[in-house]
Coordinates of C-alpha atoms and ligand atoms in Angstrom, one line a residue:
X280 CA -4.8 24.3 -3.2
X281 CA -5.5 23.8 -6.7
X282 CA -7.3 21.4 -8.8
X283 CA -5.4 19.4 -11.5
X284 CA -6.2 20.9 -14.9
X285 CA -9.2 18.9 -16.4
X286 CA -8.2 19.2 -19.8
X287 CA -4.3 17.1 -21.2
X288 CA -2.0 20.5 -20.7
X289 CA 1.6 20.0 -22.5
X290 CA 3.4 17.4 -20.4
X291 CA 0.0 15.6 -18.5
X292 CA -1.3 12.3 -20.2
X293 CA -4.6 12.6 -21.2
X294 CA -5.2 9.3 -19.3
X295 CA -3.8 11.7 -16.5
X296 CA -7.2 14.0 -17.2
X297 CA -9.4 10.6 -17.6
X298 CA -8.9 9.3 -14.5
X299 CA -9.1 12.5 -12.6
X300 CA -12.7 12.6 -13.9
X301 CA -13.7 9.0 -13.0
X302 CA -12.4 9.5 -9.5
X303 CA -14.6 13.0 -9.1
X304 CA -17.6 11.2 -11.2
X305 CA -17.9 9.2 -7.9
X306 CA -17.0 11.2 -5.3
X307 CA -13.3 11.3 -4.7
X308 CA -12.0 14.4 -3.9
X309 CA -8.9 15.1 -5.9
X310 CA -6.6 17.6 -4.9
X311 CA -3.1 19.2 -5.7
X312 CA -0.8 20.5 -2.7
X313 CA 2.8 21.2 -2.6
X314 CA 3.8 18.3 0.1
X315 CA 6.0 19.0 3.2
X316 CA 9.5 17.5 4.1
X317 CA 11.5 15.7 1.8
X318 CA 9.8 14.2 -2.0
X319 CA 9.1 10.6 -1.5
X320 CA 6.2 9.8 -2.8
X321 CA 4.4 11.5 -5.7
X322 CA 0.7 11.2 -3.9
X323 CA -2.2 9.0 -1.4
X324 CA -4.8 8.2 -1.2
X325 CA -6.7 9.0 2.4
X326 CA -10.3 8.7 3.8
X327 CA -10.7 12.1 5.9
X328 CA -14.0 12.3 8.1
X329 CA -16.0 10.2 5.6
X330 CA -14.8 11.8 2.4
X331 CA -12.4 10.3 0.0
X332 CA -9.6 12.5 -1.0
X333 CA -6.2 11.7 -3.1
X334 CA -4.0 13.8 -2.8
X335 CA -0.9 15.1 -5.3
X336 CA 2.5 16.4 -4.5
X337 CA 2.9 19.2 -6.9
X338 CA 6.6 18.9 -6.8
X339 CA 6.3 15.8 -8.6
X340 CA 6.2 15.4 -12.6
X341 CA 3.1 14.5 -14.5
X342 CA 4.2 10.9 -15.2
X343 CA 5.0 10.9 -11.5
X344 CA 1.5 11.9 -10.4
X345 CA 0.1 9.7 -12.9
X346 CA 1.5 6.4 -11.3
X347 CA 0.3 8.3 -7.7
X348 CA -2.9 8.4 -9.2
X349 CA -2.9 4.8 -10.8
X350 CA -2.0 2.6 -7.6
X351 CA -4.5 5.5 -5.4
X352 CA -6.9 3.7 -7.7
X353 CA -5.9 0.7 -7.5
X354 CA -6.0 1.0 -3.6
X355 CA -9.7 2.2 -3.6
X356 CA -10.8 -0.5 -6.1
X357 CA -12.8 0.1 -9.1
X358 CA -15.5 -2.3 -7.6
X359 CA -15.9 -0.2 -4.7
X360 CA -16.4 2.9 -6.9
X361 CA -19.1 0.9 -8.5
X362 CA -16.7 1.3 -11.6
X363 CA -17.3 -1.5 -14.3
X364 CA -14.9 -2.3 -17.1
X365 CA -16.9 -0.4 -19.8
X366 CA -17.0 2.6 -17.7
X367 CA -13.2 3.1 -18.4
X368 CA -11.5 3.9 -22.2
X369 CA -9.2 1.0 -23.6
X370 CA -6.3 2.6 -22.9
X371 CA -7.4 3.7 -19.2
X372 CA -8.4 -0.2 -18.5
X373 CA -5.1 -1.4 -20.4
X374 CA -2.5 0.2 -18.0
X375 CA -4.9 -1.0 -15.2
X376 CA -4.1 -5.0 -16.3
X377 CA -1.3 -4.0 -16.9
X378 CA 0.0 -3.2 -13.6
X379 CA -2.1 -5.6 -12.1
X380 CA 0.1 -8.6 -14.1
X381 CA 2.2 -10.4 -11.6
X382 CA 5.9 -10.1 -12.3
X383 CA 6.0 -14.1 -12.0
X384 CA 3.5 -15.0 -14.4
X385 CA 2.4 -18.8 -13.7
X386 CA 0.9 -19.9 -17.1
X387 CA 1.0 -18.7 -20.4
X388 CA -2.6 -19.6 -20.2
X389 CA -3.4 -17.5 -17.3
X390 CA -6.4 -14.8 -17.5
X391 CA -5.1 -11.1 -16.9
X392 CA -4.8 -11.7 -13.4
X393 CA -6.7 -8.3 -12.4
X394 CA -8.8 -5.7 -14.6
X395 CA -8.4 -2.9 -11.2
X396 CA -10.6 -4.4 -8.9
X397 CA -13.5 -6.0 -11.2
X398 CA -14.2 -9.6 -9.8
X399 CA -13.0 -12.5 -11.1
X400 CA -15.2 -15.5 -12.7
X401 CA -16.0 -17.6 -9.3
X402 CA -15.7 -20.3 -12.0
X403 CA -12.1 -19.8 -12.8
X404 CA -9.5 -22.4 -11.5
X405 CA -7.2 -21.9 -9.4
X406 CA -4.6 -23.6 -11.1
X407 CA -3.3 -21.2 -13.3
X408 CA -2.3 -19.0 -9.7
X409 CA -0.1 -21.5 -8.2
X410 CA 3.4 -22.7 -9.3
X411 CA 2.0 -26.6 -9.4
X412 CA -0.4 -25.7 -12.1
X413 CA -3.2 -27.6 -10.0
X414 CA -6.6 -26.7 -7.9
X415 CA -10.2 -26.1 -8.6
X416 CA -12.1 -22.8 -8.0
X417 CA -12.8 -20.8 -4.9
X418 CA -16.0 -19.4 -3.8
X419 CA -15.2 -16.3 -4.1
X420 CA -12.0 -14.8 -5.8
X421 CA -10.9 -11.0 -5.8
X422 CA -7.4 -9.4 -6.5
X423 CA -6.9 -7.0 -4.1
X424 CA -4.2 -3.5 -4.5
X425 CA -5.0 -2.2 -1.5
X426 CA -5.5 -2.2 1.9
X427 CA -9.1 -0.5 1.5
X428 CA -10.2 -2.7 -1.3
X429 CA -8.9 -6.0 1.6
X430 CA -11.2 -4.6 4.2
X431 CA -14.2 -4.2 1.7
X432 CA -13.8 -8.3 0.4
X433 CA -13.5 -9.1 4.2
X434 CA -16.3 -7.5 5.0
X435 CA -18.0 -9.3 2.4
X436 CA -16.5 -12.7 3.0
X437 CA -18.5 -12.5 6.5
X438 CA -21.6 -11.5 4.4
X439 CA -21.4 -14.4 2.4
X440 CA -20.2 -16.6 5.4
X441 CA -17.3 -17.3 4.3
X442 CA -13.8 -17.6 5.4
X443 CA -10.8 -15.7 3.8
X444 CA -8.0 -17.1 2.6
X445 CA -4.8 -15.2 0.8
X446 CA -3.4 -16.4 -2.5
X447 CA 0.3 -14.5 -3.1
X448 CA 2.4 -16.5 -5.4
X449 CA 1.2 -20.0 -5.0
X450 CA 4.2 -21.1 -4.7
X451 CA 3.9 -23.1 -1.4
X452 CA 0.4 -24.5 -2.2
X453 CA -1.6 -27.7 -3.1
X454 CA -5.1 -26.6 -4.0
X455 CA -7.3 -29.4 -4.3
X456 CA -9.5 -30.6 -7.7
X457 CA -12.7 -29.3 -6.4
X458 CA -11.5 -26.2 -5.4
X459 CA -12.1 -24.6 -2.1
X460 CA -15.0 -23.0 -0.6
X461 CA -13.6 -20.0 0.4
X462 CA -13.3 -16.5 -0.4
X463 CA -10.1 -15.9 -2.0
X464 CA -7.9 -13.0 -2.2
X465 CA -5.1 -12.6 -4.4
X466 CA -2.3 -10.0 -2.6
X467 CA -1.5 -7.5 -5.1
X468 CA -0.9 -4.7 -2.4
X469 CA 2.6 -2.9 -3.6
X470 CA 4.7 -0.2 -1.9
X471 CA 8.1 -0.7 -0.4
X472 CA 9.3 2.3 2.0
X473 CA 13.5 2.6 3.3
X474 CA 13.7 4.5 6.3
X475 CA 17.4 5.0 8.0
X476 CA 17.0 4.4 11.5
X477 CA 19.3 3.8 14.2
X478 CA 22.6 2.8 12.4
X479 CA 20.8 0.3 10.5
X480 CA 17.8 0.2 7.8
X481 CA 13.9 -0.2 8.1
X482 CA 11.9 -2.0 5.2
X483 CA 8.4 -1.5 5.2
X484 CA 6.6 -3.7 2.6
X485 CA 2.9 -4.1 1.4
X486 CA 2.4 -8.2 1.3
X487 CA 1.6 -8.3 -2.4
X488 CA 5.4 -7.1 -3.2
X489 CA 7.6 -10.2 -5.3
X490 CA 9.8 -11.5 -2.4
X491 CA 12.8 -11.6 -5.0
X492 CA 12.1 -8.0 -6.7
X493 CA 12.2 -6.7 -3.0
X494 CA 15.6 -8.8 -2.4
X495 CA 17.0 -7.5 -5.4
X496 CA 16.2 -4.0 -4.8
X497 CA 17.9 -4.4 -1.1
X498 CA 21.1 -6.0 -2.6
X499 CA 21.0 -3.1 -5.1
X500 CA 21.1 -0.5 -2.0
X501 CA 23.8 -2.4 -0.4
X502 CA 21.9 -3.7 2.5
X503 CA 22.9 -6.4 4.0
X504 CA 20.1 -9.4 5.6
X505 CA 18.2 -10.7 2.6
X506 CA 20.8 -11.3 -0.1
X507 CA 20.7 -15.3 0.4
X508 CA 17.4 -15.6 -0.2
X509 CA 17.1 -14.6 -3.7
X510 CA 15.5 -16.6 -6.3
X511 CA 12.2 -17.9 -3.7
X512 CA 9.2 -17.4 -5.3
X513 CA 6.0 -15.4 -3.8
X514 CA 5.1 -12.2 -2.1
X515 CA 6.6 -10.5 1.0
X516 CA 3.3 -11.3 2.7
X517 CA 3.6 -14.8 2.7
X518 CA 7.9 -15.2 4.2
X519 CA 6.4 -14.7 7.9
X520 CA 3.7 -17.5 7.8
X521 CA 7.5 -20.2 7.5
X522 CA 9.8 -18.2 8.3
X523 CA 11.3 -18.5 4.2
X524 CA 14.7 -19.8 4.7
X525 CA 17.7 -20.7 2.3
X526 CA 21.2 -20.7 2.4
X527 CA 22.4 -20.0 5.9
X528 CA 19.3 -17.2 6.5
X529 CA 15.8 -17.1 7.1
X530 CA 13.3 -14.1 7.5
X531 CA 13.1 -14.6 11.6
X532 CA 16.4 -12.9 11.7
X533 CA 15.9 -9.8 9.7
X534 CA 12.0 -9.1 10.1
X535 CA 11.3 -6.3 12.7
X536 CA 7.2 -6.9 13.0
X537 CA 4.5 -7.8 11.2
X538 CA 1.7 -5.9 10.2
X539 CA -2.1 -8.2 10.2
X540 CA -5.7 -7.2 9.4
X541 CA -8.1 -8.7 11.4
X542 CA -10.3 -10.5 9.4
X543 CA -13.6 -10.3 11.5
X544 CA -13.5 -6.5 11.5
X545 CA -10.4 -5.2 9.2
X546 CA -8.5 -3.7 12.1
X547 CA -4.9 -3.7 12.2
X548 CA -2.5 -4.9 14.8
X549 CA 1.7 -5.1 14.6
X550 CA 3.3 -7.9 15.6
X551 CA 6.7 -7.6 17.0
X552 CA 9.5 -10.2 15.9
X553 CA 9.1 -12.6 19.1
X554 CA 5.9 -12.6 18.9
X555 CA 5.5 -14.2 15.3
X556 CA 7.1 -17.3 17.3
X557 CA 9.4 -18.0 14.3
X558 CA 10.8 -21.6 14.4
X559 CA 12.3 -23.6 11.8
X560 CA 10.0 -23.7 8.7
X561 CA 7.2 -22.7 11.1
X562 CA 5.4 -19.2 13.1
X563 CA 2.3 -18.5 14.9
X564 CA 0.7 -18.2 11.6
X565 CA 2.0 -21.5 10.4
X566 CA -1.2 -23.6 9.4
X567 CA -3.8 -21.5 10.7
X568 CA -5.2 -20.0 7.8
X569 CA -6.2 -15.7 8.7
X570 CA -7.6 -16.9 11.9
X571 CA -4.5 -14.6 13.4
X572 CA -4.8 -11.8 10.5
X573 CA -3.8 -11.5 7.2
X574 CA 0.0 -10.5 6.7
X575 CA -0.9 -6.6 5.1
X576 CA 2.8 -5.7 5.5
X577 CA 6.0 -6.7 6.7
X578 CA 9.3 -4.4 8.3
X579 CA 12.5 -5.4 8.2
X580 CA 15.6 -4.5 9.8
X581 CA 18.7 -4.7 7.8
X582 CA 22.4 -3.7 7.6
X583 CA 24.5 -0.8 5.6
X584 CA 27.3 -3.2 4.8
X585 CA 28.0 -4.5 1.4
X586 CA 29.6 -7.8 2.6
X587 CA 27.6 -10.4 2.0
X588 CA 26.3 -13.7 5.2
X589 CA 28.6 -16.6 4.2
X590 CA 27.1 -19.3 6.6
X591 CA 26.4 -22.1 3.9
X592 CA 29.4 -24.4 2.8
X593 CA 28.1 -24.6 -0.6
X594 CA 27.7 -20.5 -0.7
X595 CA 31.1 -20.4 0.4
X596 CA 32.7 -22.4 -2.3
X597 CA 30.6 -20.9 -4.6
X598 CA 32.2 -17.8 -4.0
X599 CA 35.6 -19.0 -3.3
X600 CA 37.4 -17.6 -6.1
X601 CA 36.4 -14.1 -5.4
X602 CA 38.4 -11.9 -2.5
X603 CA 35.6 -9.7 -1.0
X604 CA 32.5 -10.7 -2.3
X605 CA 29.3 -8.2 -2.5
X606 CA 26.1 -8.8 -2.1
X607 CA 25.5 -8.8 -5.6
X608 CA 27.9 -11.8 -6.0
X609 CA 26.1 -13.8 -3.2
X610 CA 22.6 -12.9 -5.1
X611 CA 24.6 -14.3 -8.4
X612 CA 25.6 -17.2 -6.8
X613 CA 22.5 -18.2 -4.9
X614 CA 20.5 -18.0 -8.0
X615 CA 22.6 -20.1 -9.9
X616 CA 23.1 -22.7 -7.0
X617 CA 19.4 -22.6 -7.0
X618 CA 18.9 -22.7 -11.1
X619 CA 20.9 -26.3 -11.0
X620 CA 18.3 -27.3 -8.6
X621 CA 15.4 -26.7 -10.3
X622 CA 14.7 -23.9 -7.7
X623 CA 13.9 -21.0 -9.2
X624 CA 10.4 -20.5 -11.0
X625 CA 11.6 -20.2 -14.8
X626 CA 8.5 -22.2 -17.1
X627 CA 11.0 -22.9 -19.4
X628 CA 12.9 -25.5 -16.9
X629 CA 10.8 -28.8 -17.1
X630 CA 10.8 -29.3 -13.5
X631 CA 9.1 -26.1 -12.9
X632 CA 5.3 -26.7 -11.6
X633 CA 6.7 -27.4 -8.0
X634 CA 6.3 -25.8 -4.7
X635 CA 10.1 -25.9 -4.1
X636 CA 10.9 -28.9 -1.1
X637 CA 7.7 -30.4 -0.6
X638 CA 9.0 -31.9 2.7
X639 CA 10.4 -30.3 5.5
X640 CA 14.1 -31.7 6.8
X641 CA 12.8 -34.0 10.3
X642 CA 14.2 -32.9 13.3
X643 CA 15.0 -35.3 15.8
X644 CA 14.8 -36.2 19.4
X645 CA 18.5 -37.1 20.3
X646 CA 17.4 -41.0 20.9
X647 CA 15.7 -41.1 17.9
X648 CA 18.8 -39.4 16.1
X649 CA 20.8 -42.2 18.0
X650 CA 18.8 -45.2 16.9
X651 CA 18.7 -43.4 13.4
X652 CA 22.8 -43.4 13.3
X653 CA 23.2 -46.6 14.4
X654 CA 21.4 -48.3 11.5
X655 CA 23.0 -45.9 8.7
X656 CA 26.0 -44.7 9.7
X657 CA 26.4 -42.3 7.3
X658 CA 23.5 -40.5 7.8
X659 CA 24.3 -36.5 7.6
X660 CA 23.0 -34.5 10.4
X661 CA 22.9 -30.8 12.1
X662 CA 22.7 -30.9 15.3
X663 CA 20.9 -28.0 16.7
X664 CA 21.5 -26.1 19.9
X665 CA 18.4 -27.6 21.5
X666 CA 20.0 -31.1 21.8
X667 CA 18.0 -32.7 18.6
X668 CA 19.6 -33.2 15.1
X669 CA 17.9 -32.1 11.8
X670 CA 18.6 -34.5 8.9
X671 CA 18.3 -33.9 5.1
X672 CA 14.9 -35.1 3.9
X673 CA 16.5 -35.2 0.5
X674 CA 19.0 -37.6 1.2
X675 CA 16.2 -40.0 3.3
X676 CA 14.7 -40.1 -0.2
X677 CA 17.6 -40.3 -2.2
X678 CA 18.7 -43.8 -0.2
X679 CA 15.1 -44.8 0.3
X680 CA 15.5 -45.9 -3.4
X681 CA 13.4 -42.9 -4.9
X682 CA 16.1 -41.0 -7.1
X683 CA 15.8 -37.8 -8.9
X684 CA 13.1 -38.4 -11.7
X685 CA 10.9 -41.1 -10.2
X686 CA 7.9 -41.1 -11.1
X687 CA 4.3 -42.3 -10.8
X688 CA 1.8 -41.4 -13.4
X689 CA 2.3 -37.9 -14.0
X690 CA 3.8 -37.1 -10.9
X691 CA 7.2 -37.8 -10.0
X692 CA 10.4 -36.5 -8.6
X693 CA 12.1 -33.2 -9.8
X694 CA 15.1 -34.7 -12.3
X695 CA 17.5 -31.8 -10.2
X696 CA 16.5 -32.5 -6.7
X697 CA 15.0 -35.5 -4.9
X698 CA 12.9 -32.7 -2.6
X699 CA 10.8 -31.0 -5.1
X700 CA 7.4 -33.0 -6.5
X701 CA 6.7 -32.2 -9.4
X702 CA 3.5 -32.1 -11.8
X703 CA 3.5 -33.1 -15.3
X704 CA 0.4 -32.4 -18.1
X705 CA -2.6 -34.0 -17.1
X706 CA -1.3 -34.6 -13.0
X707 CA -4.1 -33.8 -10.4
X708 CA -3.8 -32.6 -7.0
X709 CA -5.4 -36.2 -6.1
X710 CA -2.1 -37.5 -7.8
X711 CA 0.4 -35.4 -6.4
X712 CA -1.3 -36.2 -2.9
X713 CA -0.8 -39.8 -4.0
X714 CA 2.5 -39.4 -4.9
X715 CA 3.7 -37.7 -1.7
X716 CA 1.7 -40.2 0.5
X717 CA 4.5 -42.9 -1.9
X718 CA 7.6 -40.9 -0.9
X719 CA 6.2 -40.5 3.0
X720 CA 5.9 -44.5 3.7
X721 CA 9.2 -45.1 1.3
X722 CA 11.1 -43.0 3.7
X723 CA 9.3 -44.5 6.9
X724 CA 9.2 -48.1 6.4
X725 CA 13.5 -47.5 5.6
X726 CA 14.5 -45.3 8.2
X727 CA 11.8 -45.2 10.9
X728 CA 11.5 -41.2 10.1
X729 CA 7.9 -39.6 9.1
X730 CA 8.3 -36.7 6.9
X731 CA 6.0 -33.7 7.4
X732 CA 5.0 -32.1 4.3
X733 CA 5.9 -28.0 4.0
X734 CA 3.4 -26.5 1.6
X735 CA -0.6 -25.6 2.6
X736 CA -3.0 -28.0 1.5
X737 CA -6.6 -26.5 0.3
X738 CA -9.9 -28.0 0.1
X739 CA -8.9 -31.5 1.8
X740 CA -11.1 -32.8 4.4
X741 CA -8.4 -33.9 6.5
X742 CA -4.7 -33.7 7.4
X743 CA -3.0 -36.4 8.8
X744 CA 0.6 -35.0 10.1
X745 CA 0.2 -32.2 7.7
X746 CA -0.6 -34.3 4.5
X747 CA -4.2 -34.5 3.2
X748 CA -5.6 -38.1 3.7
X749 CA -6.4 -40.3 1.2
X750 CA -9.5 -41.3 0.8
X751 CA -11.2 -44.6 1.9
X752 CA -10.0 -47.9 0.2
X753 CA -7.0 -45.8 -2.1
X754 CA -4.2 -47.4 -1.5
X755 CA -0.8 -45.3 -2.7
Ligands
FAD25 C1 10.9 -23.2 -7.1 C2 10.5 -23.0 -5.6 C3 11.6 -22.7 -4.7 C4 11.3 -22.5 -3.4 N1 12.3 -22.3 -2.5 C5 12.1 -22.0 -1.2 C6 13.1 -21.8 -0.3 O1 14.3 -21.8 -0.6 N2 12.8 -21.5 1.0 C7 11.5 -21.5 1.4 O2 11.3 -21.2 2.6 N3 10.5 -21.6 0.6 C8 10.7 -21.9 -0.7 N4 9.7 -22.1 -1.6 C9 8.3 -22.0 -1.1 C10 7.6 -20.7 -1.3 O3 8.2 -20.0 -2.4 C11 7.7 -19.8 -0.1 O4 7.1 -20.4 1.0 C12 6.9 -18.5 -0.3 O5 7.1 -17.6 0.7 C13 5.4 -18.7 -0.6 O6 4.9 -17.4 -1.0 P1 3.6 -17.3 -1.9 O7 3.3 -15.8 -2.0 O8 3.7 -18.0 -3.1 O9 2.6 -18.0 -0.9 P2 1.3 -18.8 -1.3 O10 1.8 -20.1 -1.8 O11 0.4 -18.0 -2.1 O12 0.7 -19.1 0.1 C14 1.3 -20.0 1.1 C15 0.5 -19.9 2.4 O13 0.8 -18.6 3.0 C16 -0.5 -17.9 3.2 N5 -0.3 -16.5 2.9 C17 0.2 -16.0 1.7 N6 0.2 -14.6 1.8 C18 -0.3 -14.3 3.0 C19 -0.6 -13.1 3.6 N7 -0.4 -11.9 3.1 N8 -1.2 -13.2 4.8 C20 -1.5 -14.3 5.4 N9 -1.3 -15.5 4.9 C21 -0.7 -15.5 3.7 C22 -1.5 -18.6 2.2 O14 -2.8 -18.4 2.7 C23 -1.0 -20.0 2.2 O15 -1.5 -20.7 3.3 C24 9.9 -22.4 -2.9 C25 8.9 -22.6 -3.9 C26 9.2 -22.9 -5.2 C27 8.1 -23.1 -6.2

């Protein structure tokens, strides 16, 4: 066992040598050893009897052992080393933010989204982490790369008397204007791990992953399971809490277990597929905050085959013209289908501070179905192997009389789909609550059919069928 050389040798960046010293400056062991088994990652980071100890494949190159070294640091957390910003060179605290920038950037505006692990202004808004562009300040609001550096907040969320919550993308969250009083935790946790296994893949991925980076690198391999999915917004962490779904797949069918963190005492516990209680749009976490763990990693199970899951009429005519499709050409095709919709996360499209369908398609009781059908004949409609039918929410808008581009105040309608709400300069969440509340009693006073929203709400008093309540005397 050897130590790495303390001074920038030919090949090894000095900010190689830097960080090697801020680690042993407090306490972390650093080591080089040649590895056993086959080279897949370049070095960890491991706590061993109470001493902390990273340890470097020596097989690996020094820009190799650099990034091992980088996301080990990232995984301890610079605020658990009692490491401030000053305490690092420019350069060292440069490639820190600069790893730590999401690959979906929100706002132009945005702060760098994480210097390491140095905490946030409590003061900051929320807005500038969620697609909508809307919501006031948390409590208490740390990034998080690492399992270690989760624990640590969690441990001091209970210190503070607070409750957890996890930000990944926004992208399926209405945070209200006074913010929220919780302790916040922004899932920047990365690492995604293939395993052959039985004739079929394995997919182990940290929660702070992009969703559609992971999708992309999958399609790439030539696995099969994901590739209709592309384009969605947010982190792995977050598919499992509604079962993400889009063009004739959702995650229930390719996600092997679930991997939660206790938040009362940051133990871990694997859940396996069936007991996620995936359902449409909906799972045992579904609306329950981390009061059942936070999502620190997800597995999935996919396929060696390079043909593509056609289950979606539009998919299929999409790819019509080509004989054997790949799963690149379904990933092509999704995205565009979803592009003319508005529903990918591109801040040049106007329609983009969204959280995607803001409603949730009704499923019906067959009677209710019936009486539905009998009023508006041509009503479409899935029927379901349960007996009930699920019906388009898009279209009970559409015919309610609010088309594409309605709007009220600076909230209206997405101009490409009739499902998306979307926020314009100067909208509020108060408005965007409003606005919804408008669409829900459009769509019930026509067709007798209550929508239930699909995105979180944050910092609302109360929930009435899953959208916050107005408050007294505010009519919509
Ligand atoms: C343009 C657009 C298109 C979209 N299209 C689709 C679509 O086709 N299909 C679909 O299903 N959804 C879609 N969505 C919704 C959204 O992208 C997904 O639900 C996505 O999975 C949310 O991920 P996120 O990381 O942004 O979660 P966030 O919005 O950050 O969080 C959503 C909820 O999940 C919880 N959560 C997040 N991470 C964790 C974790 N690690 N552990 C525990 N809880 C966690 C949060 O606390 C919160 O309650 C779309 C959204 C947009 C903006």
């Amino acid at each position: 066992m050897t130590k790495p050389s303390e001074s920038a040798a030919p090949g090894v960046p000095p900010l190689f040598v830097e960080l090697c010293q801020v680690l042993r400056s407090r306490g972390v062991v650093v080591r080089e050893e040649t590895f056993q088994g086959p080279f897949d990652r370049a070095g960890g980071y491991c706590e061993l009897r109470g001493d902390r100890l990273v340890l470097l494949d020596k097989r690996a190159r020094p820009a190799e052992q650099f990034r091992a070294l980088l996301e080990c640091i990232e995984e301890i957390g610079l605020s658990t080393l009692g490491l401030a910003g000053t305490d690092l060179s420019p350069a060292l605290l440069a490639q820190l933010n600069r790893r730590g920038h999401m690959p979906w950037p929100h706002s132009t505006e945005a702060p760098p989204l994480a210097r390491g692990h140095l905490r946030q202004d409590v003061s900051q808004n929320l807005a500038p982490y969620t697609t909508l562009g809307i919501g006031g300040p948390a409590a208490d609001f740390l990034v998080v790369h690492g399992r270690t550096s989760l624990a640590h907040q969690l441990a001091r969320a209970q210190e503070l008397g607070l409750e957890t919550r996890v930000l990944g993308g926004g992208s399926n969250l209405v945070v209200a204007d006074e913010g929220v009083a919780s302790s916040v935790v922004l899932m920047r946790t990365r690492g995604i791990r293939f395993q052959a296994e039985s004739g079929s893949v394995l997919a182990e991925v940290e929660a702070g992953e992009s969703w559609d980076e992971f999708v992309r690198q999958t399609v790439e391999r030539g696995y099969r399971g994901l590739e209709c999915l592309s384009g969605i917004p947010g982190t792995v962490g977050a598919t499992p809490i509604q079962n993400v779904g889009a063009y004739g797949q959702e995650v229930a069918q390719t996600i092997e277990s679930v991997t939660v963190m206790d938040p009362t005492d940051g133990s871990l516990t694997t859940l396996s597929n069936e007991a996620c209680e995936f359902s449409y749009r909906s799972s045992i976490f579904k609306g329950k905050g981390s009061a059942l763990g936070i999502v620190v990693s997800v597995t999935f199970r996919l396929e060696e085959d390079p043909r593509p899951t056609i289950a979606f009429k539009e998919l299929e005519a999409a790819l019509s013209d080509i004989a054997e499709p790949t799963l690149a050409d379904a990933r092509r095709a999704v995205v565009a289908l979803r592009r003319k919709k508005s529903m990918v996360y591109d801040v040049s499209d106007p329609n983009h501070r969204s959280c995607g369908s803001f409603f949730t398609n009704p499923v019906l009781p067959a009677a209710a179905f019936e009486r539905l059908q009998r009023k508006h004949t041509t009503v479409p409609h899935f029927p379901l192997p349960d007996g009930t039918f699920k019906v388009p929410a898009a279209w009970l808008i559409e015919k309610s009389g609010l088309t594409r581009g309605t709007r009220l105040g600076p909230v209206g309608l997405s101009t490409a789909h009739t499902l998306a709400i979307v926020a314009h300069d100067g909208a509020s969440a108060k408005d965007v609550v409003r606005f919804a509340h408008v669409v829900r009693r459009q769509v019930e006073e026509t067709f007798d059919v209550r929508l239930r929203p699909e995105p979180e709400f944050w910092g609302f008093a109360e929930l009435e069928d899953g959208l916050p309540v107005l408050p007294d005397g505010q009519e919509p």
